[in-house]
Structures are given as structure tokens and as C-alpha cells.
Coordinates of C-alpha atoms and ligand atoms in Angstrom, one line a residue:
X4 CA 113.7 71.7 103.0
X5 CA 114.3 74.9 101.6
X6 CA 116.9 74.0 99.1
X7 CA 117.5 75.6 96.3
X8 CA 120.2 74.6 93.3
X9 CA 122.9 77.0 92.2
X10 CA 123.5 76.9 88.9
X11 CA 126.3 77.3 86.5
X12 CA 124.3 80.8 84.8
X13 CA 125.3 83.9 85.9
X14 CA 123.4 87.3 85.1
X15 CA 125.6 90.1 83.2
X16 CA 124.9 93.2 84.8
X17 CA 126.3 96.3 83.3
X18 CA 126.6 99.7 85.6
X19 CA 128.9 102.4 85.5
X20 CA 130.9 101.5 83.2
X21 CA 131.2 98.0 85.2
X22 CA 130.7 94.3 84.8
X23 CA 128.7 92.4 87.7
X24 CA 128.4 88.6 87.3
X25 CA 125.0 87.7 89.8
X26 CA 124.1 84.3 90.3
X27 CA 121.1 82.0 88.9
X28 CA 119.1 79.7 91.3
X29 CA 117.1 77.4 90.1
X30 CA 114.2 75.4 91.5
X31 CA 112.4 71.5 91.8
X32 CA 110.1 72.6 88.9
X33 CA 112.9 74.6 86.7
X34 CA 112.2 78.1 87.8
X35 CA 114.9 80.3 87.8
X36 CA 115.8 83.4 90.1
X37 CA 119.1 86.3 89.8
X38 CA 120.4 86.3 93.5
X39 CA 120.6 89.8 94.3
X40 CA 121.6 89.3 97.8
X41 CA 125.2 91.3 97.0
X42 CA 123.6 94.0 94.4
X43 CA 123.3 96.8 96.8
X44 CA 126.5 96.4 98.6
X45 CA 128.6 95.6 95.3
X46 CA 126.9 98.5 93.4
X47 CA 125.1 100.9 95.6
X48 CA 121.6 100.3 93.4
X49 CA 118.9 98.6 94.9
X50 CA 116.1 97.0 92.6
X51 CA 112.3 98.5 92.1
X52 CA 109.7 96.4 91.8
X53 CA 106.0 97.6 93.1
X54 CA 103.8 94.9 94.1
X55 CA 106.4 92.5 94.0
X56 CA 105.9 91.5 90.6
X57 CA 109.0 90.0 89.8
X58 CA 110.8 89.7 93.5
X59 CA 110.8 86.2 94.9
X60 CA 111.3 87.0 98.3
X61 CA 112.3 82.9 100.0
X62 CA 112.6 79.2 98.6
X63 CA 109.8 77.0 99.7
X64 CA 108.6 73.7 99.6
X65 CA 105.2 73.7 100.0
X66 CA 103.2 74.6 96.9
X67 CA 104.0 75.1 93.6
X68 CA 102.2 77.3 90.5
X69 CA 102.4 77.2 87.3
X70 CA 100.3 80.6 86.0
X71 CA 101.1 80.2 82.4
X72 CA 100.4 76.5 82.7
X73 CA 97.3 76.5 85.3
X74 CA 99.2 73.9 87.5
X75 CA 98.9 73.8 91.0
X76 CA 100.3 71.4 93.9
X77 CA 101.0 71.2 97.4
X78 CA 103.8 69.2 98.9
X79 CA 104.4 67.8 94.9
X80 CA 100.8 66.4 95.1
X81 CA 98.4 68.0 92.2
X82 CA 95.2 69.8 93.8
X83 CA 92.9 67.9 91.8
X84 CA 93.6 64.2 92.9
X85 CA 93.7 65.6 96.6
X86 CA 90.7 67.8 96.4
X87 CA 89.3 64.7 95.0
X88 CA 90.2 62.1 97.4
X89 CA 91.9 63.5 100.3
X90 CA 89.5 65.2 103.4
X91 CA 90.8 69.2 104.7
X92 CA 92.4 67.8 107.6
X93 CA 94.4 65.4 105.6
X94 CA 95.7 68.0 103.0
X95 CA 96.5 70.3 106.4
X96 CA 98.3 67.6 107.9
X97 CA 100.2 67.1 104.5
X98 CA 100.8 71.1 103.6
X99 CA 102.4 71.0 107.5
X100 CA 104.2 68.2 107.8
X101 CA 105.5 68.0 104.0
X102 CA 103.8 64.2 103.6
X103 CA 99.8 62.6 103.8
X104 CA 99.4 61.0 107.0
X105 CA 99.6 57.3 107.6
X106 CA 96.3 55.7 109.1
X107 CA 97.7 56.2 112.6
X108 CA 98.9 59.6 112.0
X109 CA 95.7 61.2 110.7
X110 CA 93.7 59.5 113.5
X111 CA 96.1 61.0 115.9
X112 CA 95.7 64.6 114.2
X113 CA 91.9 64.5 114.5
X114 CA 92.2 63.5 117.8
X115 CA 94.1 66.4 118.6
X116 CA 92.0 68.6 116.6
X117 CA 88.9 67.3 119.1
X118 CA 90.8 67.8 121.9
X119 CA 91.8 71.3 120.9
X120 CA 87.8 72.5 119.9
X121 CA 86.9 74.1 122.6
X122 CA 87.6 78.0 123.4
X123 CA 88.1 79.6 126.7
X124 CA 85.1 80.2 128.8
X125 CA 86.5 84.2 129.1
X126 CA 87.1 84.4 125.4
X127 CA 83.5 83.5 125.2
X128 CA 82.4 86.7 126.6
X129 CA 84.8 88.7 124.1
X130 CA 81.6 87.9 121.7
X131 CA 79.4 90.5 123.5
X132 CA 81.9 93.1 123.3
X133 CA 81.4 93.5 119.5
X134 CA 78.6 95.6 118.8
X135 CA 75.7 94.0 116.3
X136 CA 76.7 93.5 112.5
X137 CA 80.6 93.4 113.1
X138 CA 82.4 92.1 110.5
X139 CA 83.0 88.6 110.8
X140 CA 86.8 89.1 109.6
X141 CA 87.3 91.9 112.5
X142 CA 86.1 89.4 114.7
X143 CA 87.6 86.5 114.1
X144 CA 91.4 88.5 113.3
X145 CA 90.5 89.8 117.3
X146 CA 89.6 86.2 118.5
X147 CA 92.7 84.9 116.8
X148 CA 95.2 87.6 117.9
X149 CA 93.6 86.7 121.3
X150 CA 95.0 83.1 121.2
X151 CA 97.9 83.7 122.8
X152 CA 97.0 85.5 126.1
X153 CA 94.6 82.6 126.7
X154 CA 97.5 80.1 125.4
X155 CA 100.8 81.4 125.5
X156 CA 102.6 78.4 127.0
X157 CA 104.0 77.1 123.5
X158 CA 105.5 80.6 122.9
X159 CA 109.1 79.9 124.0
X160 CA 110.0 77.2 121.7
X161 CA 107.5 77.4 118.8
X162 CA 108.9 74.7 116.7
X163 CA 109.3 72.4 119.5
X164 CA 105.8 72.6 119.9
X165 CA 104.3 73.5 116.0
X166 CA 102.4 70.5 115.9
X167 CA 100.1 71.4 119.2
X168 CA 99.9 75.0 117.9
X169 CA 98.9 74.1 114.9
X170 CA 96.0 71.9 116.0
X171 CA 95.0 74.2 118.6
X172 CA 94.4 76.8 115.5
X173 CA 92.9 74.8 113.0
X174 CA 90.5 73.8 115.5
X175 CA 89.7 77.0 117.4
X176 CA 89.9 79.0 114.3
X177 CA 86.5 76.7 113.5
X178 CA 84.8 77.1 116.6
X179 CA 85.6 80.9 116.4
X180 CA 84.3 80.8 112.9
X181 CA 80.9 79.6 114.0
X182 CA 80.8 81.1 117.0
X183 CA 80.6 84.5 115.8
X184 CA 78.1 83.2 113.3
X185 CA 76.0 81.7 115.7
X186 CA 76.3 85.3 118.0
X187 CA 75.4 87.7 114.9
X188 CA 72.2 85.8 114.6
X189 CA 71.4 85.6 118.5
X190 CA 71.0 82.1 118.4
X191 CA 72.8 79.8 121.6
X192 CA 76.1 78.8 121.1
X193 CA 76.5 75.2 119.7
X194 CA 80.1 73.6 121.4
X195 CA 81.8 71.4 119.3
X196 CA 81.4 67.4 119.2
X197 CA 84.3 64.8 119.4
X198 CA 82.0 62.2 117.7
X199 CA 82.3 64.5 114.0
X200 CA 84.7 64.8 111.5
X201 CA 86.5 68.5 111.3
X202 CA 83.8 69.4 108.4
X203 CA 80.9 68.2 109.6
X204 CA 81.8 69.5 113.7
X205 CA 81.7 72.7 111.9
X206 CA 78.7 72.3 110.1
X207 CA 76.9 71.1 113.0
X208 CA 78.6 74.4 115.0
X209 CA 76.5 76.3 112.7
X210 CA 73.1 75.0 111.9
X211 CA 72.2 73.3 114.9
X212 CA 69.6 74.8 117.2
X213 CA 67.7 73.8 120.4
X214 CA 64.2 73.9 117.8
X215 CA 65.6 71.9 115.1
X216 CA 68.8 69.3 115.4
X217 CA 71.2 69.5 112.4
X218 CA 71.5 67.0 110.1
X219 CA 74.8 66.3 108.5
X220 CA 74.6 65.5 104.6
X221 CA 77.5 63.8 103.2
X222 CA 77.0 66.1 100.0
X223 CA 77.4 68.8 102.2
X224 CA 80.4 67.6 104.3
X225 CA 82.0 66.6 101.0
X226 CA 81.7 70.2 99.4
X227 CA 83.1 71.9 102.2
X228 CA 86.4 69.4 102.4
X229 CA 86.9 69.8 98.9
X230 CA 86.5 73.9 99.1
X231 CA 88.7 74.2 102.2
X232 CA 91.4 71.9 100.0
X233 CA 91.0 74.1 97.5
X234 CA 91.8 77.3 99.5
X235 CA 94.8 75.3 101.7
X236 CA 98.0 77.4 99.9
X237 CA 98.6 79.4 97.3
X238 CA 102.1 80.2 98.0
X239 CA 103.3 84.2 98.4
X240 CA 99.9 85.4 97.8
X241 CA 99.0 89.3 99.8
X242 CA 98.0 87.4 102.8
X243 CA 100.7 84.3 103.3
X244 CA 103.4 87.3 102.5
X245 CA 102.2 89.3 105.3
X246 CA 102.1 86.3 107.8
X247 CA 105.9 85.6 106.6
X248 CA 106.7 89.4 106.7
X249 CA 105.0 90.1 110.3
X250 CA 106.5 86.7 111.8
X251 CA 110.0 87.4 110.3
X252 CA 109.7 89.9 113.1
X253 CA 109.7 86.9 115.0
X254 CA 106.6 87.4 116.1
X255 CA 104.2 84.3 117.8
X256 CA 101.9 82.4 115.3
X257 CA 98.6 83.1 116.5
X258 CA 99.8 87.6 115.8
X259 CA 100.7 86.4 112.7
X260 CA 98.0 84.5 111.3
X261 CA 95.4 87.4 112.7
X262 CA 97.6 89.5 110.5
X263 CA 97.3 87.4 107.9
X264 CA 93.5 87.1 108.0
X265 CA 93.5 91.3 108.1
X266 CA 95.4 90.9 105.0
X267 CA 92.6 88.3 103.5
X268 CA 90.0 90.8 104.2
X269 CA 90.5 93.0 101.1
X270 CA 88.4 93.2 98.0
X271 CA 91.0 92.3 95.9
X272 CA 92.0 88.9 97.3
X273 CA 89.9 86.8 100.0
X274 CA 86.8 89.3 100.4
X275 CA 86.5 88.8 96.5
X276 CA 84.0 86.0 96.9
X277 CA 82.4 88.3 99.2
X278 CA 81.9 91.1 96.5
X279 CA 81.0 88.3 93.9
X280 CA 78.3 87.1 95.0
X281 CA 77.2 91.0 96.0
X282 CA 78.1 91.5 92.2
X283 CA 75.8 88.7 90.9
X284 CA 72.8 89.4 93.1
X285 CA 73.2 93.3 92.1
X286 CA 73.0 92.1 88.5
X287 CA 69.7 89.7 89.1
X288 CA 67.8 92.5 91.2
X289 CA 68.5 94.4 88.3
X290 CA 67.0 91.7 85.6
X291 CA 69.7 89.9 85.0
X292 CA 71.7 92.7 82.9
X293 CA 75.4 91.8 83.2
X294 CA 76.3 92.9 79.4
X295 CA 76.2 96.4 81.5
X296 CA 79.0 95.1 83.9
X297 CA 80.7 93.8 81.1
X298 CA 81.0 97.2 79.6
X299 CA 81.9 99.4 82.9
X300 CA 84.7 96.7 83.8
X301 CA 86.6 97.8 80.0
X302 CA 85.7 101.3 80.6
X303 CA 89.1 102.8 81.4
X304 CA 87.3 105.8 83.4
X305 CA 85.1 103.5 85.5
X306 CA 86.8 102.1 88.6
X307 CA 84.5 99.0 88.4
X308 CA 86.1 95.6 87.9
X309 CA 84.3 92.5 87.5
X310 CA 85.1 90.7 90.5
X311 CA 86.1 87.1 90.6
X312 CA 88.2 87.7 87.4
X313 CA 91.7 87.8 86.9
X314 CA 94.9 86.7 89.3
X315 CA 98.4 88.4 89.7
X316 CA 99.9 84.8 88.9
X317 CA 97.3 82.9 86.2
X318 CA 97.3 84.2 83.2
X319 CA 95.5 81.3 82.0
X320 CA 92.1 79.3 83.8
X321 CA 93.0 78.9 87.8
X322 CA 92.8 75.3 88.2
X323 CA 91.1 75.7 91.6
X324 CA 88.1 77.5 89.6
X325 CA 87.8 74.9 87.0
X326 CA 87.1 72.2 90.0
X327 CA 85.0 74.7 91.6
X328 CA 82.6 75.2 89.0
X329 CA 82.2 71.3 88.7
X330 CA 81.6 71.2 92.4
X331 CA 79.4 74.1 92.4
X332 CA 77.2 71.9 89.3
X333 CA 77.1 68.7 91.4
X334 CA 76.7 70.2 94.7
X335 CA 73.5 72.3 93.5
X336 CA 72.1 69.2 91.6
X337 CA 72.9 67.0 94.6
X338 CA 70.5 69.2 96.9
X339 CA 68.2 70.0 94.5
X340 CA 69.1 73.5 94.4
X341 CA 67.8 76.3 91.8
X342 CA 70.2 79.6 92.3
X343 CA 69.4 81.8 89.5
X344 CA 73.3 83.5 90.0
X345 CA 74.7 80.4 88.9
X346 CA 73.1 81.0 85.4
X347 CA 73.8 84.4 85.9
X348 CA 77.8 83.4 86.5
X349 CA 77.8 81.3 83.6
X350 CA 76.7 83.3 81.2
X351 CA 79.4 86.0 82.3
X352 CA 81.9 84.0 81.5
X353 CA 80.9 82.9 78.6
X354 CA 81.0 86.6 77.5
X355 CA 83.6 87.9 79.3
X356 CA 86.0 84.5 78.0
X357 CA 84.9 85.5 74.3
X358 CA 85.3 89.7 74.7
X359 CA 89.1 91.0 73.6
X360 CA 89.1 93.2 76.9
X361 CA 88.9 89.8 78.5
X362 CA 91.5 87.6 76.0
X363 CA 94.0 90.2 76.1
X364 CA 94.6 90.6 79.7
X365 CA 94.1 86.8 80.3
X366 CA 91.3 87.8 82.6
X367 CA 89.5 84.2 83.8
X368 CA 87.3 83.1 86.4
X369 CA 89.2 82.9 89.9
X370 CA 88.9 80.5 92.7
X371 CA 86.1 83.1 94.2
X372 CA 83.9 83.1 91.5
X373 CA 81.9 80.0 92.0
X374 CA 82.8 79.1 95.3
X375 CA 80.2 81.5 97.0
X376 CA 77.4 80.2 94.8
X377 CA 78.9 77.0 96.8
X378 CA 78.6 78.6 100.4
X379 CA 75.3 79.9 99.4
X380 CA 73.7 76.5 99.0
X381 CA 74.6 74.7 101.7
X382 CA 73.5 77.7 103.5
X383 CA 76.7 79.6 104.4
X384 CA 75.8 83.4 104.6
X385 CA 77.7 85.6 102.2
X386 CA 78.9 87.8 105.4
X387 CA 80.5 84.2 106.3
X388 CA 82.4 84.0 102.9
X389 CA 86.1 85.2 103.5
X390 CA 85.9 83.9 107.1
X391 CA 85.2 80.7 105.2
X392 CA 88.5 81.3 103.0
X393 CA 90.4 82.3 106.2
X394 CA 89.5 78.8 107.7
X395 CA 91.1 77.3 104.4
X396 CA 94.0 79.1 104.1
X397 CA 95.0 78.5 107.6
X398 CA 97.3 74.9 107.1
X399 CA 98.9 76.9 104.6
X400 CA 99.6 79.9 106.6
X401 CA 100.5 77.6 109.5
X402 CA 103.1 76.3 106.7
X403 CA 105.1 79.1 105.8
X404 CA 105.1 80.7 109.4
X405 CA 107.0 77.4 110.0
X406 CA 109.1 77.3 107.1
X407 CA 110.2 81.0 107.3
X408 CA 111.2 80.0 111.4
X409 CA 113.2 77.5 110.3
X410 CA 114.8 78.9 106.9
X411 CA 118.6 79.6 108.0
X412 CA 118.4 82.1 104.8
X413 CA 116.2 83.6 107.5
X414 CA 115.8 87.8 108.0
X415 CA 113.8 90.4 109.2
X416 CA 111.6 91.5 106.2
X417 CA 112.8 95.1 105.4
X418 CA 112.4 96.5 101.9
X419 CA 114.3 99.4 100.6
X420 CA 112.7 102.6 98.9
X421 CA 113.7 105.2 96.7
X422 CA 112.9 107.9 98.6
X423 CA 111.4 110.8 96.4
X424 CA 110.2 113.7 99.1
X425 CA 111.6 117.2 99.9
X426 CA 115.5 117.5 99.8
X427 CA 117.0 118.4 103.1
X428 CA 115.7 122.2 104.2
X429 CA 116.2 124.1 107.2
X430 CA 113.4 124.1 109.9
X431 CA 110.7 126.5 110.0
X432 CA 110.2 128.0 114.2
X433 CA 105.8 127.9 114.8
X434 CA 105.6 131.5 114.6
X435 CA 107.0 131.9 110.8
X436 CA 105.1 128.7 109.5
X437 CA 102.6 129.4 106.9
X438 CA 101.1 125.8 107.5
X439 CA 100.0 123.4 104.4
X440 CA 98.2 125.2 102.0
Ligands
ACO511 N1 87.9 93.3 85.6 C1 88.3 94.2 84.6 N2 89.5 94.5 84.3 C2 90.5 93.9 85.0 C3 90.2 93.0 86.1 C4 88.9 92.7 86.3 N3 88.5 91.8 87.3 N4 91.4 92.5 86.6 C5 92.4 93.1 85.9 N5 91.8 94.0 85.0 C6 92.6 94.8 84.0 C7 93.2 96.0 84.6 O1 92.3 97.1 84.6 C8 94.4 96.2 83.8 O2 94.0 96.8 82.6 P1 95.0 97.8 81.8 O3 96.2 97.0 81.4 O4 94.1 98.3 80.6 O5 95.2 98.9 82.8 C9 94.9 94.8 83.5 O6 93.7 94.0 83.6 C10 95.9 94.2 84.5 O7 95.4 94.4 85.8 P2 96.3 94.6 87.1 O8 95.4 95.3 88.1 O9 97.6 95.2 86.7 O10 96.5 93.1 87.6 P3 97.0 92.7 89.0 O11 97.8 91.4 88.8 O12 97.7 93.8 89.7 O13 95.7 92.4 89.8 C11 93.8 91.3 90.7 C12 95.2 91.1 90.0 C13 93.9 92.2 91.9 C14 93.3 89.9 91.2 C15 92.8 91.9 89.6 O14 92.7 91.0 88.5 C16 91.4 92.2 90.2 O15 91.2 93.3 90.8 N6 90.5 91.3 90.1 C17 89.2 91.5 90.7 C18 89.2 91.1 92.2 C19 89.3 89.7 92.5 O16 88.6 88.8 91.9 N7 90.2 89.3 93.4 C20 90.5 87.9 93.8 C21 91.8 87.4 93.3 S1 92.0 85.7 93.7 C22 92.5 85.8 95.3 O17 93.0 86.7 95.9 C23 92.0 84.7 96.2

């Protein structure tokens, strides 16, 4: 359901000398969008708009965001009564199939995802291949392209067969996860269990070892659904785009979402929580200075930002941090836990929410601010932390690779440019180049 409402408002636009009347859509929460589709052909002028600031590039139904508002849903339900009572395979189940599950239906979904746990014996071996201290994204973006050489049966008629492919990810893409965990520290391989929920399988993937057996914690298993909710969607964020732009190509699921999760890996979007925590531990080695970050994220000639601050879309509190830093409070009581970067984090924010640099820009906590402090207590390693995100945003990537299948406003992804470089010249023959100088 990709439907969009046409309204009676049309846009002026004036070129030339002429009059162009460009239509206003409008969407389920009021949002409004010109319709440009005819500019170029009625004008001969395309529109510039770096880092698609204002450019909505699809109608979708899955999640909406309000920045100015700090609102945030998926499938019309608001993130904090689901990250509250739903678990991650419920809210995946609802961002893919537009509803929440009946009994039956969930209880067939986690069967499939315990069907699905397991990874091919030979893909097994591909773990070997990387050399020591590989980057857990490289690996798992590898693994995940690798999907569909092990699996390419469903390729012919994806949305026949979304459901299957979608369970087969969500559940390799954990087993992957810990996997490669399990291999950086040289520890055996622990297989997945059909007797555990998604959260805890994972868990259990992770910390269990032939000395000492792994006991799940509720508080634990809790945290984790409630973070994983909390990454689900975030509509056309760097990495979703890139999974709609590379599978507008038509290209299978499993080479888009590794695309996706290359995407994820930057500093400036998943591999933020990443830098975070590297950012708060940098400031506690160094006795707990952070007024000194403070200063060299407003210095205009320092490149330094304070990561885990600001969003392209929220220019006020991100409603996912706001639940995060409860979480990360109860989570670390719950277990007893002393981490002297959650003081640390706290007090940055207090400065940073009271410093004009700060006000002005409406620079606030992101969702990657607390969440590692999060990660870090129920013993997550910080190399683990976007992998962690990846595993999140899947139902959501899973979502719009769908969606963008199915839209019938459909096309390859193909901006335009204004193209700035030299003017036509004549060519230069080898012998009478000078070369670049
Ligand atoms: N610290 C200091 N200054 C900042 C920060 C920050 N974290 N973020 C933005 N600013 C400043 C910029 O320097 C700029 O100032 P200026 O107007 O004086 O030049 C102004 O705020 C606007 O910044 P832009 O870069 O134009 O904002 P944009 O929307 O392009 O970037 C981004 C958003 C990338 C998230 C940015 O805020 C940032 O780099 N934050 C730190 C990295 C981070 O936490 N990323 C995770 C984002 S959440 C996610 O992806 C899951």
C-alpha cells in the first residue's frame, strides 16, 4: 500500500518567462511533496539537491518520522508501546507484513526462524579465509552477499517467496553475527538451538563455551529485544536508500541487504555507536575531560564532531535515544553494573543540551549514544556494535526491498547531474601530451 493522495494544490513555477502548475501529494500523516515527475521534460531543468535533503525519492507505508516532533512509528504503531511490549521478531514480523502477528502467526514465524538458523557447512569454512581482526561488518556484508550462491532457489519469483527469504535472513544474519564473533576470539563455534527465543538463541550463540555453559538472563534477553526494536526502520536513512537504490536494479535481496550493511558501516550513521563508545573511553583514559571535546566539536577548524549527536531528520530529542537512555539506566542497575562512561555520557549531555553551539543546530543525543553503554554491559564487544545495528535494521531493510519490488511507481534509481568538467576539446595523440601537472 503505497498510496499516496493527490491533492487539489498545485506549485507555481515560474521559468523563462513561463508558468508551470506541478502537483501536491500529500500523505497519511499530512506531509506534503511537489511531483516533479514532468519538470525535466516540460522545462529542460532538473532539480539540485545534495544529500537529498529535500528529495523524497518513493511513498511508503512502513514507518513514519516526525523530526520536528520526535515521533516515530512503524506500520502506524508508536516505537515506544512496541519497544515496550512487543519482542524483535514480533515488530519484524509486523514492519514485513504491515500488521502484529496473531498467536498462530508469530509461533509459525519463529518456527521458521528455527528452521532457518543454521548456515551451510561450506560457508562455514569462508570464516578461515578472513585473516585475524577483520572487521566484523566486512565479514558479515561477505557472508550475506554469499546467501545466495548457497540459496538461490527463491530468486525467480522473490515475492512469491518473501516470506521464506525473509526468515532465512533474519535468522542467518544471527548466526553469521555470532559466528564471526565466536571465530575472532578462536573459541568453537556454538550452533543455534530450536528450544530459544530469537534473542536469547543469539545470546547463547555468543557466550556459550565448552568451560562454562551460558546462562540466559531475562534482563539480558529483554534489553536486546527492546534495542533490536529500536533499530527495526528508520525509513530513507543512507543505508535503507542504498538497499532500495541497489535493488531497483532489480537485484536479489540477499546483494542488496550486504549493500545495505556496507552502507551501515560508516562513521556517520551505524558505525556511530562504534566511535561513541571509542569517544567516551578516549575521554575516561584521559580523566574524564570532555569539556575539551566539547570545545574541538564547535571549533570550525577542527574536523572533530562529537559523535552520537545530531541526525539529518531530528531536529529535536530522537525518541529512540530517549528510551535508550532509560534502558541503558535499568539495564545497568538490573545487573549490578558500574560503567564509569555512562556518567561520563551523561554529563556530556547535560553540557552539550545547555551550550548555544548545541541549541542552535538542534544537536541531541542519537539512538547510538547510549545504546553501546547497552552492548557493553551485557557483554557485547564494541567491535560487535554496528553488526549489532545491522541485525536490527534488517526487518526494515527486508521491508522496503519488498515494497520498492512491488511499487508500480517502480524505476531504476538514476539521478541526474549538472555536469561541471572541461567543455568539449580536441584529443591530445601520447606523444604531445604533457600529462597532469
Ligand atoms: N558535533 C558537532 N557539530 C555537529 C555535529 C556533531 N555531532 N553534527 C552536526 N554538527 C554541526 C555541523 O558542523 C554543522 O555546523 P555549521 O552549520 O556551523 O557548519 C551543523 O551542525 C549541521 O551539520 P550537518 O553536517 O550539515 O548535518 P547533517 O544533517 O548533514 O549530518 C549527521 C547529520 C551526519 C548525523 C551529523 O550530525 C554527524 O556527523 N553526527 C555525528 C555522527 C553520528 O552520531 N552519526 C549517527 C547518526 S544516527 C544514525 O545514522 C543511526
Amino acid at each position: 500500500m503505497t498510496n499516496r493522495i493527490i491533492t487539489d494544490e498545485k506549485a507555481e513555477l515560474i521559468l523563462d518567462g513561463k508558468t508551470y502548475h506541478l502537483p501536491v501529494i500529500m500523505g497519511t500523516e499530512g506531509e506534503k511533496a511537489i511531483d516533479i515527475k514532468s519538470l525535466r521534460a516540460q522545462t529542460g531543468y532538473i532539480t539540485m539537491d545534495s544529500g537529498f535533503m529535500n528529495t523524497g525519492a518513493c511513498c511508503s507505508s512502513i514507518t513514519f518520522l516526525d523530526g520536528e516532533e520526535g515521533v516515530l512509528s512503524y506500520r502506524g504503531y508508536g516505537i515506544e508501546e512496541l519497544a515496550e511490549n512487543c519482542t524483535f521478531v514480533e515488530v519484524s514480523y509486523l514492519l514485513d507484513n504491515g500488521c502484529l502477528p496473531s498467536q498462530e502467526q508469530l509461533s509459525n514465524f519463529s518456527q521458521m526462524l528455527g528452521k532457518y538458523a543454521m548456515i551451510h557447512e561450506d560457508m562455514i569454512r569462508f570464516f578461515d579465509g578472513f585473516p585475524p581482526n577483520s572487521p566484523p561488518m566486512a565479514i558479515l556484508s561477505s557472508m550475506v552477499n554469499s546467501l545466495c550462491s548457497f540459496y538461490p532457489d527463491m530468486l525467480d519469483n522473490p515475492l512469491e517467496n518473501i516470506d521464506k527469504m525473509a526468515a532465512r535472513l533474519l535468522s542467518k544474519v544471527r548466526t553469521i553475527a555470532a559466528f564471526s564473533y565466536k571465530k575472532s576470539m578462536g573459541q568453537p563455534l556454538v550452533y543455534p538451538r530450536h528450544d530459544l527465543s530469537y534473542c536469547a538463541n543469539f545470546l547463547n550463540m555468543m557466550f556459550d563455551s565448552p568451560v562454562k555453559p551460558y546462562e540466559v538472563d531475562d534482563t539480558v534477553v529483554k534489553a536486546l529485544n527492546k534495542l533490536l526494536i529500536l533499530h527495526g526502520d528508520h525509513e530513507q536513512n543512507c543505508s535503507t536508500s542504498t538497499v532500495r537504490v541497489v535493488g531497483s536494479a532489480r537485484v536479489n535481496l540477499y546483494a542488496s541487504i550486504s549493500a545495505g550493511i556496507n552502507a551501515l558501516w560508516g562513521p556517520l550513521h551505524g558505525g556511530a555507536n562504534q566511535a561513541v563508545m571509542e569517544m567516551l573511553d578516549k575521554i575516561h583514559m584521559e580523566g574524564g575531560n570532555f569539556k575539551k571535546y566539547i570545545e574541538r566539536a564547535k571549533d570550525p577548524n577542527d574536523p572533530f564532531r562529537l559523535v552520537g549527536f545530531g541526525h539529518r531528520v531530528y531536529k529535536t530529542h530522537d525518541p529512540r535515544a530517549r528510551i535508550i537512555k532509560k534502558a541503558c539506566e535499568d539495564v545497568l542497575n538490573a545487573l549490578n553494573v558500574k560503567d564509569p562512561l555512562l556518567d561520563i555520557a551523561r554529563e556530556l549531555e547535560a553540557v552539550a543540551l545547555s551550550d548555544e553551539y548545541f541549541i542552535e543546530r538542534n544537536l541531541y543525543p542519537n539512538v547510538d549514544f547510549y545504546s553501546g553503554i547497552i552492548y557493553r554491559a551485557i557483554g557485547i564487544p564494541t567491535n560487535m556494535f554496528t553488526v549489532m545495528f545491522a541485525l536490527g535494521r534488517l526487518p526494515g531493510w527486508i521491508a522496503h526491498w519488498k515494497e520498492m519490488w512491488d511499487d508500480p511507481d517502480w524505476r531504476i534509481s538514476r539521478p541526474r547531474q549538472i555536469y561541471v568538467g572541461h567543455k568539449r576539446r580536441p584529443f591530445v595523440p601520447i606523444e604531445r601530451r604533457t600529462g597532469c601537472v
